[in-house]
XYZ file of C-alpha atoms in Angstrom:
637
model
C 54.285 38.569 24.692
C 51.087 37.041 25.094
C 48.430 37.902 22.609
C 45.289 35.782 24.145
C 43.282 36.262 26.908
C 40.878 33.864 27.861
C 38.223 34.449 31.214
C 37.014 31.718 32.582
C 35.174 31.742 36.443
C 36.157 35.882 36.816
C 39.905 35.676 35.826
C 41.528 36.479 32.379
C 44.239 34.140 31.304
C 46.813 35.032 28.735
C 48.584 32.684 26.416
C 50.744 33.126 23.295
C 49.165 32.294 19.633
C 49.867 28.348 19.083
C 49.901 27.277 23.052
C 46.964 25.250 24.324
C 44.711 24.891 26.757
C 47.267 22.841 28.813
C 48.906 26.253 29.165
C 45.946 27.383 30.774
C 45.433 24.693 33.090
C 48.896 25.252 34.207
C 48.016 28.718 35.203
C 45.395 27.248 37.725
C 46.210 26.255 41.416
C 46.471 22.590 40.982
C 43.253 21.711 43.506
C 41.358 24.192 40.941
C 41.779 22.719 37.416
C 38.917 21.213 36.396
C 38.216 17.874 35.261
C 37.072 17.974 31.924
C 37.271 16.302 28.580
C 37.062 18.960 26.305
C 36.129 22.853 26.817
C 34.568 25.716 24.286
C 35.916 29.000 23.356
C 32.583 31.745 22.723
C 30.633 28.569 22.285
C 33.110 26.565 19.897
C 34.262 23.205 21.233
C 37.685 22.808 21.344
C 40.316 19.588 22.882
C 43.189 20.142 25.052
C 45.642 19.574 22.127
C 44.898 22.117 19.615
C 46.165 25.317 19.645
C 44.307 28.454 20.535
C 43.544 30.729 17.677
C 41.035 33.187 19.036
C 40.487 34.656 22.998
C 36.978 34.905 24.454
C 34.746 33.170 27.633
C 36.316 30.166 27.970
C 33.766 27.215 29.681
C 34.712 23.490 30.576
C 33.257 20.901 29.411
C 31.592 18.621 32.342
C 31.562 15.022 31.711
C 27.298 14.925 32.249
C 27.430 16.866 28.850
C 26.448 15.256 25.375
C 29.516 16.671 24.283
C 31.606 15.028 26.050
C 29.966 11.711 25.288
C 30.519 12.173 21.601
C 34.499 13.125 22.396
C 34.486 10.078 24.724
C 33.117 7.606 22.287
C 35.201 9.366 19.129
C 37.702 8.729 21.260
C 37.068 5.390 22.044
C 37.099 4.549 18.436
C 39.748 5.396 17.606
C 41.419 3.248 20.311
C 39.595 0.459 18.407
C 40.800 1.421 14.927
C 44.409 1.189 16.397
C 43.500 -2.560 17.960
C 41.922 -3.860 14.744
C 45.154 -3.151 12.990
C 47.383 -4.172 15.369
C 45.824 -7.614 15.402
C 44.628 -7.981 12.070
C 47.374 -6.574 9.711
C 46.539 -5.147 6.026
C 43.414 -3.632 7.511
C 42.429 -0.441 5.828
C 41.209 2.052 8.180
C 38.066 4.898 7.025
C 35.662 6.287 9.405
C 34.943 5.832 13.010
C 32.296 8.814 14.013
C 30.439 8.991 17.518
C 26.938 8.423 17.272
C 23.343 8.053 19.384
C 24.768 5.905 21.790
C 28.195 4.827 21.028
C 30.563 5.038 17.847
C 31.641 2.390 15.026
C 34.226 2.284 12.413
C 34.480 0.970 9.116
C 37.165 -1.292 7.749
C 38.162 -3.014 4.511
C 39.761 -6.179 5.209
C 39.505 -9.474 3.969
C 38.997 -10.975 7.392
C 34.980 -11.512 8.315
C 34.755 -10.001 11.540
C 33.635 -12.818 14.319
C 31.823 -12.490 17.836
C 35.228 -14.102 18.759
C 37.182 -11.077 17.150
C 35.287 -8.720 19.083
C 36.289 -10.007 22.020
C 40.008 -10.059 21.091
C 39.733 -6.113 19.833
C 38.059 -5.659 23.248
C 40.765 -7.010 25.148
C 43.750 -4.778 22.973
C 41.739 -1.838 23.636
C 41.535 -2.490 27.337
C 45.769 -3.075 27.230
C 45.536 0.355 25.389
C 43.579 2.275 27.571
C 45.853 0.984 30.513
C 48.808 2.636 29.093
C 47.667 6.207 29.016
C 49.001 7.111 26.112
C 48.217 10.904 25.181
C 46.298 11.943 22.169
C 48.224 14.430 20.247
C 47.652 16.761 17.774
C 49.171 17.964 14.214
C 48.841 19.488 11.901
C 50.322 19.221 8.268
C 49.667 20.351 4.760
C 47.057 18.384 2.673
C 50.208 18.002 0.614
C 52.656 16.354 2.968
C 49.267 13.754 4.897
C 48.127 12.485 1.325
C 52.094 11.793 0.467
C 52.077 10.459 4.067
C 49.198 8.069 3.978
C 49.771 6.854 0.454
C 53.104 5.383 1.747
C 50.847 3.559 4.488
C 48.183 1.956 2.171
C 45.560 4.212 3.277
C 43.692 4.384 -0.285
C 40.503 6.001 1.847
C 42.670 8.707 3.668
C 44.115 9.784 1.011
C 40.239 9.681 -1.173
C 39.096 11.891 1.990
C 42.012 15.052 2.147
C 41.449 15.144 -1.914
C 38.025 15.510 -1.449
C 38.121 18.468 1.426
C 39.808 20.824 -0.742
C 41.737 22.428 2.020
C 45.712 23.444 2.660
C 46.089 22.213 5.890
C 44.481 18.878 7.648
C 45.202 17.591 11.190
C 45.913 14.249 12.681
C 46.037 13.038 15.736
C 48.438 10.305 17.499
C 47.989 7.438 20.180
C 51.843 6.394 20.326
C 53.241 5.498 16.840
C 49.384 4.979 15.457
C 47.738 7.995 14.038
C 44.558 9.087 12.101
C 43.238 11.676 10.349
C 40.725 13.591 11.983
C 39.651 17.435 12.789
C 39.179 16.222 16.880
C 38.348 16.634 19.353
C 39.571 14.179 21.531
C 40.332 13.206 25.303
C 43.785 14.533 26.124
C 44.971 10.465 27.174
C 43.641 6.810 27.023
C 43.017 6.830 30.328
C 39.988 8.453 30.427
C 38.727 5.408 28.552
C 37.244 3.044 31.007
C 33.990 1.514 30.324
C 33.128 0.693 26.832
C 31.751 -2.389 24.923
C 31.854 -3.585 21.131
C 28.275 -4.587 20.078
C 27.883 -6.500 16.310
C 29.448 -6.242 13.182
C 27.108 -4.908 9.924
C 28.223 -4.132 6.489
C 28.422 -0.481 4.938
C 29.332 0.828 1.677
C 32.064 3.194 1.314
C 30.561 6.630 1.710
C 26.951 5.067 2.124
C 26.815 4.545 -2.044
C 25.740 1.334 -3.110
C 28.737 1.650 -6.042
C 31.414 1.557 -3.684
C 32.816 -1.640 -1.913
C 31.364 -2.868 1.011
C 33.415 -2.418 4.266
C 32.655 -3.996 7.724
C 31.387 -1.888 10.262
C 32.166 -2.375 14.078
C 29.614 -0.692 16.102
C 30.189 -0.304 20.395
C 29.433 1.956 22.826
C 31.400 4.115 25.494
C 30.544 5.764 28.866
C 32.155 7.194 31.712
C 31.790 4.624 34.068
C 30.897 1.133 34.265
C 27.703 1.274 35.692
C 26.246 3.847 33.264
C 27.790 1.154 30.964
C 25.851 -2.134 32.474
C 22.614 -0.058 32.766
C 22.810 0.898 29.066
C 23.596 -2.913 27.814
C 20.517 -3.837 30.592
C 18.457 -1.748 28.379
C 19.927 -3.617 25.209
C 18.691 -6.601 26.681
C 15.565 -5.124 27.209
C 14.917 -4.004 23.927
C 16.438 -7.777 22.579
C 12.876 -8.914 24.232
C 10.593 -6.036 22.894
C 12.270 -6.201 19.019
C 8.818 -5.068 17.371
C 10.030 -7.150 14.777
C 10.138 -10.508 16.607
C 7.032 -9.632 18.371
C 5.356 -8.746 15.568
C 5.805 -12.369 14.265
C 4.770 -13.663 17.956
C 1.760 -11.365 17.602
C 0.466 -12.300 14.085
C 0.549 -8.365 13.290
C 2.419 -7.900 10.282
C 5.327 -9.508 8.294
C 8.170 -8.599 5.688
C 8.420 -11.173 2.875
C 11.718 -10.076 0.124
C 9.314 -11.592 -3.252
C 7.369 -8.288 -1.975
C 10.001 -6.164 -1.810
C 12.566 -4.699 1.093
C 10.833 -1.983 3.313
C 7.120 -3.510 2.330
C 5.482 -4.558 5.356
C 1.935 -6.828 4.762
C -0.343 -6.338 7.003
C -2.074 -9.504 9.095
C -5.684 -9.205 10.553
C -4.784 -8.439 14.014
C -2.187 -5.470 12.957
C -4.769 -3.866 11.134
C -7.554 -3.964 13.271
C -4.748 -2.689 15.415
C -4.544 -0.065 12.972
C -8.270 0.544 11.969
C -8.683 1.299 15.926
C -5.747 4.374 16.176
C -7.023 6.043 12.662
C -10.650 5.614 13.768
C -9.442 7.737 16.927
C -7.576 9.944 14.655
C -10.203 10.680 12.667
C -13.003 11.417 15.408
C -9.840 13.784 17.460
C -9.177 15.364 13.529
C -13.067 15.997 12.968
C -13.476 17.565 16.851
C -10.849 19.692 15.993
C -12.305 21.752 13.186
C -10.657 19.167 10.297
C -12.030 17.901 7.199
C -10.807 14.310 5.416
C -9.851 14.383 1.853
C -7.664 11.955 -0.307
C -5.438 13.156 -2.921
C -4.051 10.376 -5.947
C -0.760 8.331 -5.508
C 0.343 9.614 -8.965
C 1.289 13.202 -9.497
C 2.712 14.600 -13.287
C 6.108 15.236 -12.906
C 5.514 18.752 -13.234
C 3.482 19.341 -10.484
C 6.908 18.128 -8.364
C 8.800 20.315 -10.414
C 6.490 23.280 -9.472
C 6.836 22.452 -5.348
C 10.412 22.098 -5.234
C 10.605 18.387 -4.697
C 11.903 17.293 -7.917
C 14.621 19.614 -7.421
C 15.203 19.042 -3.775
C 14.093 16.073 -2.959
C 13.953 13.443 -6.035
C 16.836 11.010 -4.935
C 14.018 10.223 -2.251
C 11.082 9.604 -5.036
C 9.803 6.815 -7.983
C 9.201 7.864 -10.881
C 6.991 6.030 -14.046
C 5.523 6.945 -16.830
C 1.735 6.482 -18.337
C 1.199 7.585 -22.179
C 4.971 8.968 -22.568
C 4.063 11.482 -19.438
C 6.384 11.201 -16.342
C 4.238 10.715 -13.257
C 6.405 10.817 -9.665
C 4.880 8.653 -6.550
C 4.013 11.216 -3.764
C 6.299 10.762 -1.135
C 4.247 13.125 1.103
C 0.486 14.545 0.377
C 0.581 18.459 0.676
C 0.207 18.874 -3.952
C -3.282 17.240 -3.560
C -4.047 19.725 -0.707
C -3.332 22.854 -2.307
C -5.523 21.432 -5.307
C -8.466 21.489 -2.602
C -7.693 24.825 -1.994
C -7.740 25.867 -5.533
C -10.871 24.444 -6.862
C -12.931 27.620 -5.597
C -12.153 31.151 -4.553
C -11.586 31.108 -1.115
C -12.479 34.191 1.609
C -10.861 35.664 4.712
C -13.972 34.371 6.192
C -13.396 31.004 5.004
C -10.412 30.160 6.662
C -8.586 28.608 7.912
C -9.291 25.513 6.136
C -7.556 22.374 7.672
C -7.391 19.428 5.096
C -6.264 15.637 7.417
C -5.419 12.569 4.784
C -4.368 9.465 5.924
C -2.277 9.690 3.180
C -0.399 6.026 1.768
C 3.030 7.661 0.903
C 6.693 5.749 -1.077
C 9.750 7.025 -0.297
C 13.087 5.535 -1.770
C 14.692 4.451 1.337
C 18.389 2.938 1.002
C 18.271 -1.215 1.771
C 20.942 -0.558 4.537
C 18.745 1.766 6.312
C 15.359 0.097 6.200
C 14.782 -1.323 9.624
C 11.083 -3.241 10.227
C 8.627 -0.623 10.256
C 10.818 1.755 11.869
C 12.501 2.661 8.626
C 10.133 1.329 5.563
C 9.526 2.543 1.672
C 5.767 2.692 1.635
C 3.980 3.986 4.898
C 1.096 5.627 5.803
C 1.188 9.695 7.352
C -1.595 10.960 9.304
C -0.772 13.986 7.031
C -3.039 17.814 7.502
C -2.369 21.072 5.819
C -3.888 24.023 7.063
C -4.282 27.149 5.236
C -4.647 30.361 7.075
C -4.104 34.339 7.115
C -1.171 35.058 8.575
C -3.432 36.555 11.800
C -4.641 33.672 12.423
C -0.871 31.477 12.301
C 0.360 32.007 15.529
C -3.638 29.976 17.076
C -3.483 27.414 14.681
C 0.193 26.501 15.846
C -0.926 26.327 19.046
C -3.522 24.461 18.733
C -1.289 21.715 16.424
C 1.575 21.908 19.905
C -2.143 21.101 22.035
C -2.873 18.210 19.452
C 0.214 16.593 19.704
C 0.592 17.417 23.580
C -2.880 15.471 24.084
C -2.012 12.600 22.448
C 1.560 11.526 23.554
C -0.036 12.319 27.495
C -2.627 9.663 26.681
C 0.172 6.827 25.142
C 1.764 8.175 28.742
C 4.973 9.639 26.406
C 7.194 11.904 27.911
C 8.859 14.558 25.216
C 10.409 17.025 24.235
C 10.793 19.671 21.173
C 12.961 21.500 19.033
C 13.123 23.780 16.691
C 14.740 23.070 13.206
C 16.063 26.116 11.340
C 16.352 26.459 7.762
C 19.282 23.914 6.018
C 21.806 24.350 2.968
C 19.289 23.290 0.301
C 16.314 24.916 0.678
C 14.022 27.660 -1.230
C 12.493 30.865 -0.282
C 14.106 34.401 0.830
C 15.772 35.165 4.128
C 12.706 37.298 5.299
C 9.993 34.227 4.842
C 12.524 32.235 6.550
C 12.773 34.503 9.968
C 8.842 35.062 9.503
C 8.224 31.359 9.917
C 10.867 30.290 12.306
C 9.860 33.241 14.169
C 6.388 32.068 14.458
C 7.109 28.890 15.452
C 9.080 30.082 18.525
C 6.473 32.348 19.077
C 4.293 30.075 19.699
C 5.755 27.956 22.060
C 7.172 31.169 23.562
C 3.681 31.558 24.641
C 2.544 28.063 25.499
C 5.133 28.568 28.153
C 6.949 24.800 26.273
C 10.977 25.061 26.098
C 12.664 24.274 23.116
C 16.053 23.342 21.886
C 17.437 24.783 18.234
C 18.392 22.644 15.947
C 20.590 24.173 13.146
C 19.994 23.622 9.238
C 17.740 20.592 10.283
C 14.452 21.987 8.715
C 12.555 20.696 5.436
C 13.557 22.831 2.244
C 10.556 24.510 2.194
C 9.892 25.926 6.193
C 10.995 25.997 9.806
C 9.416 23.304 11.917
C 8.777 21.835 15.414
C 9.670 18.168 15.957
C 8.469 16.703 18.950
C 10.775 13.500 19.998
C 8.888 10.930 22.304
C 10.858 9.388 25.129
C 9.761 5.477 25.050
C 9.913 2.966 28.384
C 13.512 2.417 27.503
C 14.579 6.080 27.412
C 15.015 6.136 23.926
C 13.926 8.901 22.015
C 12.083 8.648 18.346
C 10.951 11.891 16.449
C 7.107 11.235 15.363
C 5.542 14.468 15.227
C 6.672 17.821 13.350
C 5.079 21.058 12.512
C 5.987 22.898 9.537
C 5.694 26.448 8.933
C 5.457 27.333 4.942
C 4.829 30.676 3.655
C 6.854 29.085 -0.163
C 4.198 26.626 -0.992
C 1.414 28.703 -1.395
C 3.696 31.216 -3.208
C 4.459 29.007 -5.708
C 0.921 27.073 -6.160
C -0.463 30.614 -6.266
C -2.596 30.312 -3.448
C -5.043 32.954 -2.627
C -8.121 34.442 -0.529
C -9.951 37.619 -1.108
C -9.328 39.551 2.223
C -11.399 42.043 3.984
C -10.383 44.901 1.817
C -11.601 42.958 -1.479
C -7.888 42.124 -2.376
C -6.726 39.343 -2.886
C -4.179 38.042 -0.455
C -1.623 35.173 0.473
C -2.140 32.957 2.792
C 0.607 30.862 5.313
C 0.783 26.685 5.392
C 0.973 24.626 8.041
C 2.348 21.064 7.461
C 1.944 18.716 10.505
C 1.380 15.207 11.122
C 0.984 14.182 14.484
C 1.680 9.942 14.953
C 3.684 10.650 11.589
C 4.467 7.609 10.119
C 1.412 4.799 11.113
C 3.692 2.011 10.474
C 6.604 3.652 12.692
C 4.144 4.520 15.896
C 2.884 1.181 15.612
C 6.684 -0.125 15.725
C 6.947 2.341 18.695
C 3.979 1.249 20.591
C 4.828 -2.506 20.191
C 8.347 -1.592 21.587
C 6.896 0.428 24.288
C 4.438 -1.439 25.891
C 5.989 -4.844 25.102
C 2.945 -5.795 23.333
C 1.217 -5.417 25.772
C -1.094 -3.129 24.388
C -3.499 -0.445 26.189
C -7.037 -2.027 26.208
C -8.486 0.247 23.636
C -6.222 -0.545 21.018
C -5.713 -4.312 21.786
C -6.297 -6.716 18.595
C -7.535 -8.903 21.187
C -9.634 -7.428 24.189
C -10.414 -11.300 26.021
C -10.556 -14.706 25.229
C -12.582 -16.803 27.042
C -11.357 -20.096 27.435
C -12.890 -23.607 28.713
C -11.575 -25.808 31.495
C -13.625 -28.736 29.457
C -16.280 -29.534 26.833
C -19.131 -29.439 29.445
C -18.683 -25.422 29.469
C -18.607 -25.082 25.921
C -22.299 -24.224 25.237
C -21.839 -21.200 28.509
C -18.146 -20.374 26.936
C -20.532 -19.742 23.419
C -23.584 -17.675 25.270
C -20.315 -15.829 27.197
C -18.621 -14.815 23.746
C -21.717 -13.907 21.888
C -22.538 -11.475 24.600
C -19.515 -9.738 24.492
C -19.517 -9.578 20.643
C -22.665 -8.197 20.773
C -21.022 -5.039 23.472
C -18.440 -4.748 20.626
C -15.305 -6.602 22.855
C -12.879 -7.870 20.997
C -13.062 -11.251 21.671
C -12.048 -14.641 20.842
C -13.444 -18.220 21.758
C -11.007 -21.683 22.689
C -12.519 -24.485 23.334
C -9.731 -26.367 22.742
C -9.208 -29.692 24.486
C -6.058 -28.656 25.948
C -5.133 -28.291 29.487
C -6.446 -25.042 31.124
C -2.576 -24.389 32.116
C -1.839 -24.727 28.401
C -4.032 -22.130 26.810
C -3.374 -19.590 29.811
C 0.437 -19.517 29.016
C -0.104 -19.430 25.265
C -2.820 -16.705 25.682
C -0.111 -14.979 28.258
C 2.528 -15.037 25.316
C -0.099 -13.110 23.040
C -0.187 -10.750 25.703
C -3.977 -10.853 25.953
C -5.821 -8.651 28.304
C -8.276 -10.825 30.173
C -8.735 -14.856 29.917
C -11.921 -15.489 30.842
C -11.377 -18.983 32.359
C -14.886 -21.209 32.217
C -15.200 -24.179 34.508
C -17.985 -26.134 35.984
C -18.757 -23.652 38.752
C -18.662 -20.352 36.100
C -20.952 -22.510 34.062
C -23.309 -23.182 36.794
C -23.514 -19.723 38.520
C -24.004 -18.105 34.894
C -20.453 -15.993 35.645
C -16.915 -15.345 34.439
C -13.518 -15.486 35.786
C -11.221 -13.020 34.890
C -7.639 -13.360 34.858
C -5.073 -10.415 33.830
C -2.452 -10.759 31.815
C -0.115 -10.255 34.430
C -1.934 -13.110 36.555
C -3.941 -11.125 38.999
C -6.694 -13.275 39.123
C -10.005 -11.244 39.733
C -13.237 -12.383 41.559
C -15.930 -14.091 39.483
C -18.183 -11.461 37.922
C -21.713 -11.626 35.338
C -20.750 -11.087 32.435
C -22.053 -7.652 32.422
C -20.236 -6.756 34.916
C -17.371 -7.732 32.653
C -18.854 -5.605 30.306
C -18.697 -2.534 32.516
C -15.235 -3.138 33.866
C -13.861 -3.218 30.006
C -16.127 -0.409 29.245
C -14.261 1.916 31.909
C -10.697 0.770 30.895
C -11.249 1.736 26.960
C -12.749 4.702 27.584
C -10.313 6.414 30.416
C -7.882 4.892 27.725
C -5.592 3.715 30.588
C -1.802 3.041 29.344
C 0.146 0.007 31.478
């Protein structure tokens, strides 16, 4: 008798322990089985292939989910796996996950992976695909699969079902290839239709540096091939904005290896670049009721020991030692903060007190993750701390969310936010947990801002709000975050002296709001191309001569705009006029200023946009004026 009913669209559905969803689908009236890759049972995602345990709402799966990306693309790796040992024999097969934007698997073969070899594992997983094979699903005892794999060669399986610690594992089949895997999967290779393998990178086995290096294939999967051409389009696209490349192009910064991997140096047109968006930081930190300290770089090891970090967060620090005491490198700024706090006895009436450091941080970053200044070991966080009664937590949230809200509108930054719950590792009881996630939500609750959940992803010490921008390409980055702490100040023994003449806790907010300098930047030079908003442009015009006769009005024309604090430079070159516009173009300069004969004569300028509108000859302080407006309506291209 059937012991499982399942609802789905107003009817129940009954199935025996150990059928599938298959049996359910064959149930339906044929014209009303939905198309689907995968479905969920209360919630739980679950293939067509593995048996039912439990009954409960039963919901498909529509292709437009992210879900069914991530099957699609775990899919579609494994269709790879199966092509890189059928034409490359000996290869030892690991992991092939889904991730952002397509899959990869690593390998351990003795064969270097080519550009040519990707397009002969293309072309096998194409004749793969074609034969709609069906994915199936079993299950055996951790027992029987390690016996099983050892007599194929697979070393790594067999490492992996040691490791898990369980009785029973499941594999899956395509044909007389299989793989061990918990799912889920598409129910048959022909679902695969539009997917593309990108580069080839090296990984260590299990991401530790001890362990041999493997060759990773990365590529990507969608459902069609047009979402498929637009997504390499926007590869493309991002080929040309590389912040890396154009940061070389630019003259803004540069890596060098004698300095060290994940050390970016600085050149003088990235850091006035820089200078410009702190100096706006600091006047939007000090009209918002914030004061600018500094804390040290060094902190005694005990201090970290006090917070949590060294316990939760070391692998991540440096460590030295000065006079046989152990000092650790801050990787973030909030120990210096609560020493502010300390230095005096604080009252109800004094807070909250909001403490904003530009704070130069080091973090011990793994080489294969550092990526320009996207991913560096020594960066700079426009890092606050504010310490308040708990009354007075659920404003000063708010008016962090407003903070951050304000200043992704003006970069023209769509985005979105999520709450991150509290993770595995982590201090603090259950009840200052739901305080401070419940605050958070709160807040936004009220702002009227939606919110996804994000489970286990907070720090170990609070709940927080991440805010992830959406950049020209669609991509998303996570810059800002707002962390609710009530553990901190328990620990560091913070205090105020309340209106009752007792003395009280009080709650910390951590929040940064560009987060890492050095990453925004990265962002910004991706975003815009280079092209930068006036405001913050190294380079604001250059005013150029068509000849040597102009020079001495090219000179008056420059000093002038010095003088109204434009960013300017002067060539007088003696190159052709065609020449230094092109070159200037390639810098992505704002205005060229081009001075011939007639400018010279009639005392004017003639400005030309980086995008070659020419604009009608102007005085200079007209000029003036017209820049004037741009910086400060802080327009965004």
């Amino acid at each position: 008798m059937p012991d499982i009913s399942l609802s789905y669209s107003g009817k129940d559905y009954q199935i025996s322990a150990g059928q599938t969803l298959f049996d359910v689908l064959s149930q339906m009236p044929e014209g009303e089985r939905p198309d689907a890759p995968a479905a969920k049972i209360n919630g739980e995602i679950i293939d067509f292939m593995t048996p039912v345990a439990i009954g409960g709402e039963l919901e498909f799966v529509a292709w437009d989910q992210p879900e069914a990306l991530d099957i699609l693309r775990h899919s579609t790796s494994h269709i790879m796996a199966e092509a890189v040992q059928k034409l490359f024999p000996g290869t030892k097969v690991t992991i092939g996950p889904s991730i952002e934007n397509g899959f990869y698997y690593d390998f351990d073969t003795d064969h270097n992976f080519t550009p040519d070899d990707l397009d002969a594992i293309q072309k096998e997983m194409k004749k793969l695909a074609k034969k709609n094979v069906r994915f199936t699903r079993e299950e055996m005892s951790s027992k029987d699969a390690v016996a099983m794999f050892k007599e194929m060669g697979e070393d790594y399986k067999v490492e992996l079902i040691e490791d898990l610690d369980v009785e029973n594992v499941s594999v899956y089949r395509t044909g007389e290839w299989m793989d061990l895997c918990r799912g889920p999967h598409l129910s048959s290779t022909r679902k695969i239709r539009a997917f593309k393998l990108l580069s080839v990178a090296g990984a260590y086995w299990r991401g530790d540096e001890r362990n041999k290096m493997l060759q990773r294939i990365y590529g990507t999967a969608f459902r069609n091939q047009d979402e498929l051409a637009e997504y390499l389009k926007m590869l493309e696209e991002a080929k040309k904005r590389d912040h890396r490349l154009l940061g070389r192009q630019l003259d803004l910064y540069s890596f060098h290896d004698e300095a060290g991997a994940g050390m970016p140096v600085w050149h003088p047109r990235g850091m006035r670049l820089r200078v410009l968006l702190e100096d706006w930081e600091k006047k939007e930190h000090f009209k918002r009721g914030y004061e600018i300290v500094q804390g040290p770089i060094l902190l005694k090891k005990e201090m970290w020991e006090r917070s949590g970090h060294f316990d939760n967060y070391r692998e991540n620090m440096y460590f030295t030692k000065i006079d046989e005491t152990q000092y650790g490198i801050k990787p973030m700024n909030c120990l210096s903060h609560m020493l502010i706090y300390k230095s005096k006895l604080r009252s109800f009436r004094d807070l909250p007190q909001r403490y904003f450091e530009l704070g130069v941080v080091h973090r011990h970053e793994k080489s294969g993750v550092l990526s320009g200044l996207f991913r560096v070991r020594t960066f700079t966080q426009d890092d606050a701390h504010i310490i308040c009664t708990p009354e007075q937590l659920n404003d000063e949230i708010k008016g962090v969310v407003q903070f951050v809200q304000d200043t992704l509108e003006m970069f023209g930054f769509p985005y979105k936010m999520e709450v991150s719950t509290r993770p595995q590792k982590s201090i603090g009881s259950d009840e200052i947990w739901e305080l401070a996630t419940k605050a958070l939500m709160t807040s936004l609750d009220e702002m009227g801002i939606p919110y996804d959940i994000e489970k286990g992803e907070g720090a170990f010490y609070g709940p927080k709000i991440d805010v992830k921008l959406k950049d020209c390409l669609n991509r998303e980055w996570q810059c800002a975050t707002i962390q609710c702490d009530f553990t901190m100040p328990d620990r560091f023994d913070l205090s105020y002296i309340g209106s009752d003449n007792q003395a009280h806790r009080p709650v910390m907010i951590h929040r940064v709001i560009l987060g890492s300098v050095e990453r925004f930047i990265g962002i910004l030079v991706e975003h815009f191309g280079g092209a930068f908003p006036l405001w913050i442009s190294p380079v604001q015009a250059v005013v150029m001569t068509i000849s040597e006769k102009t020079n001495a009005w090219a000179k008056e024309v420059t000093a002038k705009l010095k003088e109204a604090e434009i960013r300017v430079v002067e060539d007088t070159r003696n190159e052709k006029i065609g020449f230094k516009i092109r070159e200037w173009q390639e810098q992505k300069a704002p205005y060229m200023l081009v001075i011939g004969e007639r400018e010279a004569g009639d005392r004017v300028v003639a400005p030309r946009t980086r995008k070659g509108k020419q604009l009608d000859p102007m005085s200079v302080e007209d000029f003036i004026a017209l820049v004037g407006d741009e910086v400060r309506n802080k327009i965004s291209n």
